[in-house]
mmCIF file of C-alpha atoms in Angstrom:
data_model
loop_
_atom_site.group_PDB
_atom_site.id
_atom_site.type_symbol
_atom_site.label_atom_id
_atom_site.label_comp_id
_atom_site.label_asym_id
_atom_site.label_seq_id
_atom_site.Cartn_x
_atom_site.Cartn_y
_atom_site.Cartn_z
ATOM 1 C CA UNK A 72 0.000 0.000 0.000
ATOM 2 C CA UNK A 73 1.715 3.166 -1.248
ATOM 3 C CA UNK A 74 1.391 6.621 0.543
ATOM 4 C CA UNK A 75 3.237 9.005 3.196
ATOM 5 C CA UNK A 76 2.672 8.023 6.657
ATOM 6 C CA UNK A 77 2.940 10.421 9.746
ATOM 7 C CA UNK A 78 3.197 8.558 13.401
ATOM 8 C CA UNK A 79 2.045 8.670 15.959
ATOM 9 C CA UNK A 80 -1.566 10.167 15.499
ATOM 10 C CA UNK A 81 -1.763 11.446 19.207
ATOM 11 C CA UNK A 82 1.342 13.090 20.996
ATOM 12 C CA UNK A 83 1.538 13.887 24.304
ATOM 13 C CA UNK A 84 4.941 15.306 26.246
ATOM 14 C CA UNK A 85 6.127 17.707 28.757
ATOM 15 C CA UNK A 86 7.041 21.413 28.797
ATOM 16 C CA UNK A 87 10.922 21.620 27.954
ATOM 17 C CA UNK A 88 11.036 17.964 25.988
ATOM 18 C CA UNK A 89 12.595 17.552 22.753
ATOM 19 C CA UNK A 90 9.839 15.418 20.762
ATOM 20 C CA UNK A 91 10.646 13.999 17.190
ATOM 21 C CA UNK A 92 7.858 13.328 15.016
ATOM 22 C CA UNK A 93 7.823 10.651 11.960
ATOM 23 C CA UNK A 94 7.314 10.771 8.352
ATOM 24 C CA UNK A 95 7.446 7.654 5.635
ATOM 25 C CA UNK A 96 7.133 7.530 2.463
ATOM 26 C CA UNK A 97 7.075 5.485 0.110
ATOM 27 C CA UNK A 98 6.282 7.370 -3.056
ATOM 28 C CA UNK A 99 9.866 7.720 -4.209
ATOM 29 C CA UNK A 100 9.113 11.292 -4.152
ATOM 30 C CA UNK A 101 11.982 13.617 -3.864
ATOM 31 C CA UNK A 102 10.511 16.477 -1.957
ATOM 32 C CA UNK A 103 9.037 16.657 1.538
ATOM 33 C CA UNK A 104 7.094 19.157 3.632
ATOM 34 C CA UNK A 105 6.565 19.945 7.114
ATOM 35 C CA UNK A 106 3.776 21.942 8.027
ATOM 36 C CA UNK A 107 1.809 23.058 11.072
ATOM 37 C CA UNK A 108 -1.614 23.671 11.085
ATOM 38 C CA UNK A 109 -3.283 26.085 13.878
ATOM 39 C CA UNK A 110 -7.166 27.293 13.850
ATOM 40 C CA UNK A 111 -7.547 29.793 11.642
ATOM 41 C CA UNK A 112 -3.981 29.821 9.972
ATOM 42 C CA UNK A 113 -3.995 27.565 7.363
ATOM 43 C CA UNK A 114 -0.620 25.467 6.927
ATOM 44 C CA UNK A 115 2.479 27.240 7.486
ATOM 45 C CA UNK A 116 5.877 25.694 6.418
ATOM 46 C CA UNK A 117 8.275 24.558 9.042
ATOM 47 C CA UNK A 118 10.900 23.313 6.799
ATOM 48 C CA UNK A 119 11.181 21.329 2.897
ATOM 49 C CA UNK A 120 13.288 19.257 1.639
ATOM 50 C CA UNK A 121 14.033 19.167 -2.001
ATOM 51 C CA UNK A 122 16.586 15.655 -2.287
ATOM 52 C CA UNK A 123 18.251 13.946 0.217
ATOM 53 C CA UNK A 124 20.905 15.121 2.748
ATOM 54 C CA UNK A 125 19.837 18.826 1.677
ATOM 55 C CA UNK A 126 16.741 20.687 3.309
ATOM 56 C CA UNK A 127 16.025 24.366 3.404
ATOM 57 C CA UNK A 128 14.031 26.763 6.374
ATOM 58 C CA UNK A 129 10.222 27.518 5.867
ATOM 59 C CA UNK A 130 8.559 30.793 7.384
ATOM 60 C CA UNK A 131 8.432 29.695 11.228
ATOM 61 C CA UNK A 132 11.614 27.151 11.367
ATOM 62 C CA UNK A 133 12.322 28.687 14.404
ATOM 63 C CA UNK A 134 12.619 25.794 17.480
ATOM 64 C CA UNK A 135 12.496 22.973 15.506
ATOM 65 C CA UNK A 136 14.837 20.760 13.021
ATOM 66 C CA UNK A 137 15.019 18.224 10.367
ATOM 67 C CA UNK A 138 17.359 15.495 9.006
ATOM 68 C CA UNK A 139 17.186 14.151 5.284
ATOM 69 C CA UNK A 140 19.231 11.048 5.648
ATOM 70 C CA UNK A 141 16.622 8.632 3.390
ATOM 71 C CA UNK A 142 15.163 9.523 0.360
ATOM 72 C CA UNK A 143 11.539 7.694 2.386
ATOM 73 C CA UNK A 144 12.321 9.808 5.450
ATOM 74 C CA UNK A 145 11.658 13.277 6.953
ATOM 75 C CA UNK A 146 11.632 13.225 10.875
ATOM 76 C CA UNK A 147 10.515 16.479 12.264
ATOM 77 C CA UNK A 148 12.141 17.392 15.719
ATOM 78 C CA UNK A 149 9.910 19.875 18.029
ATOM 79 C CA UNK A 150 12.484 21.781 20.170
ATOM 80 C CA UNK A 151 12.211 22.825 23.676
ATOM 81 C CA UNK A 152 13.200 26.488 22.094
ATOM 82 C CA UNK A 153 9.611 26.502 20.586
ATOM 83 C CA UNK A 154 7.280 28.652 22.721
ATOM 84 C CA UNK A 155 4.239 27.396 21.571
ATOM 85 C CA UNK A 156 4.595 23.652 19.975
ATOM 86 C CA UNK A 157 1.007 22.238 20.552
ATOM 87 C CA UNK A 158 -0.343 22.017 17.137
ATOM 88 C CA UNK A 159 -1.358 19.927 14.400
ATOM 89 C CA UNK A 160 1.549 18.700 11.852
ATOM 90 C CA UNK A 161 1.356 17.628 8.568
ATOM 91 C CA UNK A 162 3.701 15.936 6.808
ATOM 92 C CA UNK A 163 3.623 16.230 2.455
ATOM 93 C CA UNK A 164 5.671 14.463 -0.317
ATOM 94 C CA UNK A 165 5.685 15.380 -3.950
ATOM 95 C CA UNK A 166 7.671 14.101 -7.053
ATOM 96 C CA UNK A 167 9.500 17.446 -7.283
ATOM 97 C CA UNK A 168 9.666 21.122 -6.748
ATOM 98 C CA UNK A 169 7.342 22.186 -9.511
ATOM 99 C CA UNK A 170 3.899 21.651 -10.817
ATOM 100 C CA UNK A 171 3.150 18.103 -9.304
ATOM 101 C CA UNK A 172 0.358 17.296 -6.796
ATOM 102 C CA UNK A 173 1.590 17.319 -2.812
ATOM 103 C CA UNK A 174 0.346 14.260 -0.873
ATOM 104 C CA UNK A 175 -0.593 14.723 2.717
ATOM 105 C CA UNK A 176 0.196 12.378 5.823
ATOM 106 C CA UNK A 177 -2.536 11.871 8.563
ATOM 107 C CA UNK A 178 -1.167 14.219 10.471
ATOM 108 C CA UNK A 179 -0.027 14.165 14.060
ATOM 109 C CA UNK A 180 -1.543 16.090 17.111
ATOM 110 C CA UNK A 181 1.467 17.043 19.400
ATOM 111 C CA UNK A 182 -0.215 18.561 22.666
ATOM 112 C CA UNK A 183 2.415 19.659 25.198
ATOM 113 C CA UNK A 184 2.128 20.082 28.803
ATOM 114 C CA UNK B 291 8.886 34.451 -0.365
ATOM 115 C CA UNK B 292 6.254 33.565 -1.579
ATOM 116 C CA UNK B 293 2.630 34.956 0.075
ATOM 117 C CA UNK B 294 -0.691 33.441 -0.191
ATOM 118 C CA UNK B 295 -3.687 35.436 0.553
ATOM 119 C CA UNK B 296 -6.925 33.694 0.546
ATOM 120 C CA UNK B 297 -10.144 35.125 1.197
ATOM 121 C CA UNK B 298 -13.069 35.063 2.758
ATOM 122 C CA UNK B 299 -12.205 33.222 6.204
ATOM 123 C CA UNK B 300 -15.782 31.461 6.357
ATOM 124 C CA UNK B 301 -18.344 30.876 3.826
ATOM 125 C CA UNK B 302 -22.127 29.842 4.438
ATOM 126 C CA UNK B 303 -24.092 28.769 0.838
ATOM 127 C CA UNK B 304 -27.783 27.277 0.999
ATOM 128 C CA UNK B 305 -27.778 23.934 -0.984
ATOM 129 C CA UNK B 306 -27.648 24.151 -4.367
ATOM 130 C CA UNK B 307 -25.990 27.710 -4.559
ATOM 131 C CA UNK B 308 -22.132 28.773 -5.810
ATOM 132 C CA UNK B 309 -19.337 29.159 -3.610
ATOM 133 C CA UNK B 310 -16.497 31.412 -4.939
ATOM 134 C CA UNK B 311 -13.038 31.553 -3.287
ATOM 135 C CA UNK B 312 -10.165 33.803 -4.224
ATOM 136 C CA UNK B 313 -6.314 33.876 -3.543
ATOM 137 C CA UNK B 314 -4.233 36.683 -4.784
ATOM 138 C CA UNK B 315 0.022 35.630 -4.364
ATOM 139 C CA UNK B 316 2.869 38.001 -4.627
ATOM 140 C CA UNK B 317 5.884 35.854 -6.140
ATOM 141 C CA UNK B 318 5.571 35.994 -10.011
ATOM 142 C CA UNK B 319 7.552 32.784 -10.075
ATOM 143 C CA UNK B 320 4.967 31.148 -9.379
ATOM 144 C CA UNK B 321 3.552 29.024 -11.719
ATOM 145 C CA UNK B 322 1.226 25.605 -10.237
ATOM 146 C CA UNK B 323 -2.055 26.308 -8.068
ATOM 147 C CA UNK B 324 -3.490 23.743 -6.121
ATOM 148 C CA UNK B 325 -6.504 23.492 -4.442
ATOM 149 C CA UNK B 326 -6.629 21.591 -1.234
ATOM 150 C CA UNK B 327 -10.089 20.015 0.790
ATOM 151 C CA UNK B 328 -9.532 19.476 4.393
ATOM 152 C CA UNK B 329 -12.668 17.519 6.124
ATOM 153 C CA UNK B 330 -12.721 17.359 9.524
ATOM 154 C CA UNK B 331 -9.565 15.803 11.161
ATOM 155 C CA UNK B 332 -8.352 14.515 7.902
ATOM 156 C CA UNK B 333 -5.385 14.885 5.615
ATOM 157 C CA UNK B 334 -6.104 17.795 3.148
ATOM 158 C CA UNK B 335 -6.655 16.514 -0.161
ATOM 159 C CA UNK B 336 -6.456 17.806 -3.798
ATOM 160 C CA UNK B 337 -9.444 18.441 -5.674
ATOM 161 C CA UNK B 338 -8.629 20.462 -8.292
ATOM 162 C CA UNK B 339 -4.964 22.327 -9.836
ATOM 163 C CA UNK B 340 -4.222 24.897 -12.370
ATOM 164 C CA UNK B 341 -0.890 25.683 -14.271
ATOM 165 C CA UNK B 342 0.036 29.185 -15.197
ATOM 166 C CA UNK B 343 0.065 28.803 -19.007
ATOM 167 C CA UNK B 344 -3.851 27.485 -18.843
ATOM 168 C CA UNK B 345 -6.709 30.149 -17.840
ATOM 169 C CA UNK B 346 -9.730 28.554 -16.758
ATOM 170 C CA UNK B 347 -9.939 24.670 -15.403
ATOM 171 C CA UNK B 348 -13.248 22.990 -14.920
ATOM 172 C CA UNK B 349 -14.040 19.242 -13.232
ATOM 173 C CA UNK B 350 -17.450 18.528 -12.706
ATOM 174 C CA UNK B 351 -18.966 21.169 -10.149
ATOM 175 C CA UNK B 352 -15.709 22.550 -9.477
ATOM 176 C CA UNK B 353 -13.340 25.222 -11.556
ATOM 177 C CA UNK B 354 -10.732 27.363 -11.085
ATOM 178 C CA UNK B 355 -9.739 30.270 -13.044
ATOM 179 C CA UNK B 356 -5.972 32.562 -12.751
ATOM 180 C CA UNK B 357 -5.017 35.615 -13.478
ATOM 181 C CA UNK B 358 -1.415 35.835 -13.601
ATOM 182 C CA UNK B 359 -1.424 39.470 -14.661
ATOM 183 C CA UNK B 360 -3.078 40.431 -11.351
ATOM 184 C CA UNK B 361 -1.483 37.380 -9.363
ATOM 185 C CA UNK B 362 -4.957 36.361 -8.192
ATOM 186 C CA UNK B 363 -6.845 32.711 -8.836
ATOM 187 C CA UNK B 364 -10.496 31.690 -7.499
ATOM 188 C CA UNK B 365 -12.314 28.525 -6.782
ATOM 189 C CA UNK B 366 -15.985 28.274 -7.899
ATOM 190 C CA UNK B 367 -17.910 25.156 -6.917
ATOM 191 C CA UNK B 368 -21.638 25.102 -8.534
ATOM 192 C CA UNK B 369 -24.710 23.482 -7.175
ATOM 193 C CA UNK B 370 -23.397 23.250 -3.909
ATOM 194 C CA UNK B 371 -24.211 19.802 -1.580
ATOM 195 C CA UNK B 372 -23.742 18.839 1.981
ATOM 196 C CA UNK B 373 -20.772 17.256 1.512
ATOM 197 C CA UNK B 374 -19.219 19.921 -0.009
ATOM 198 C CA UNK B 375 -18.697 21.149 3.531
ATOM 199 C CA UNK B 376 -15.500 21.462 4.300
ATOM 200 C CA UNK B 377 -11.734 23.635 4.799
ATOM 201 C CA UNK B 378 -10.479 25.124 1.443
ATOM 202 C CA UNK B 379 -6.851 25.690 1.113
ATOM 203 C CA UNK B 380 -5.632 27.885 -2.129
ATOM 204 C CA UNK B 381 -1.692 27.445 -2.911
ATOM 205 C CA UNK B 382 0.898 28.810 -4.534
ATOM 206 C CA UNK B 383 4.313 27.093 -5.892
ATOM 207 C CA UNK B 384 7.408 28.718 -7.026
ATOM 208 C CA UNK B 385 10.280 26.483 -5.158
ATOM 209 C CA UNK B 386 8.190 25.480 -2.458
ATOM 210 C CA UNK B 387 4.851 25.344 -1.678
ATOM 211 C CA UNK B 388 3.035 27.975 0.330
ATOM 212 C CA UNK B 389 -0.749 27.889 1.493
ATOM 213 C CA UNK B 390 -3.618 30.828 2.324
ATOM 214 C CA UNK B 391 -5.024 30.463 5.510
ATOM 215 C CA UNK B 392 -8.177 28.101 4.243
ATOM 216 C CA UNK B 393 -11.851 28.838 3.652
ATOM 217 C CA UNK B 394 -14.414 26.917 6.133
ATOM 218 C CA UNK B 395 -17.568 26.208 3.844
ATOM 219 C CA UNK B 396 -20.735 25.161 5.028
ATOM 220 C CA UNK B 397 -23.633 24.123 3.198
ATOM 221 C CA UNK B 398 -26.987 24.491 4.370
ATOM 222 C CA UNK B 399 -29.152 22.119 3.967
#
């Protein structure tokens, strides 16, 4: 069964933990996408990823980071530095950079504490 | 960068009317515009694209038309039905792949 999977659905940690969140594909797309989704603020880019080993800062990078070791793989790492990290992410994968549909992961809901 | 604008914020249609949606972007780069559906607490899905050398794109009860001139591209869906109901997320893509801020619809029944 092909597709980009985010895990886990439900995240739960304390104030001042680093928490890394996962994303899988198996598309053999070359770029990825984190986003975070808040009410009312659509999807904002945390950080992209255009081949592997090389990934570039979104608009609100700030507190987290990323590795690009595996062409499949995109783990997102939420920083204690981030002042606000409960959200809804979304991982996305897409053949390249240009005019080619994004697919979306479920999605993870990271509630801190 | 690249910045998506996407308006209005909420959107209540009686069954059967249209629903427009419009997204103006500032990066003249720019050249692919999806159109994302986001039910509730699912993965936002595509229903509908437009490339910048094509005008006007129509798929059953949905179409989009672009304006590159004026950076701005809409979303019309006709004969509107419950299930329609539903976030709306326009995008823009130069290098990367930015997002408005969505569209909650809701159809009345």
């Amino acid at each position: 069964d092909g597709g980009i999977t985010q895990s886990p659905k439900y995240l739960f940690r304390k104030e001042g933990q680093n928490v890394t969140l996962s994303c899988e594909q198996n598309l053999n797309h070359d770029a990825m996408y984190w986003y975070r989704q808040d009410p009312g603020q659509g999807l904002r880019l945390i950080y992209y990823s255009q081949i592997v080993n090389d990934f570039q800062k979104g608009d609100i990078a700030e507190g987290y980071s990323v590795s690009r070791e595996k062409k499949e793989s995109f783990p997102l790492t939420v920083t204690s530095a981030q002042k606000n990290p409960t959200a809804f992410y979304l991982c996305a994968s897409k053949i390249g950079t240009a005019n080619t549909e994004a697919f979306f992961g479920q999605g993870t809901r990271l509630t801190v504490v | 960068g690249e910045n998506v604008e996407q308006h209005p914020s909420t959107l209540s249609v009686q069954e059967g009317d249209s629903a427009v949606i419009k997204c103006t972007y500032s990066d003249s780069a720019s050249n692919y515009f999806p159109w994302y559906k986001q039910e509730l607490g699912k993965r936002p899905q595509l229903i509908i694209d437009i490339r910048s050398n094509v005008g006007e794109k129509k798929d059953q009860r949905i179409a989009v038309t672009l304006n590159k001139t004026a950076k701005h591209f809409s979303l019309h869906i006709t004969e509107t039905q419950p299930e329609d109901s539903a976030v709306y997320f326009c995008a823009a893509n130069d290098y990367k792949l930015s997002f408005g801020a969505g569209t909650t619809v809701t159809v009345r029944a």
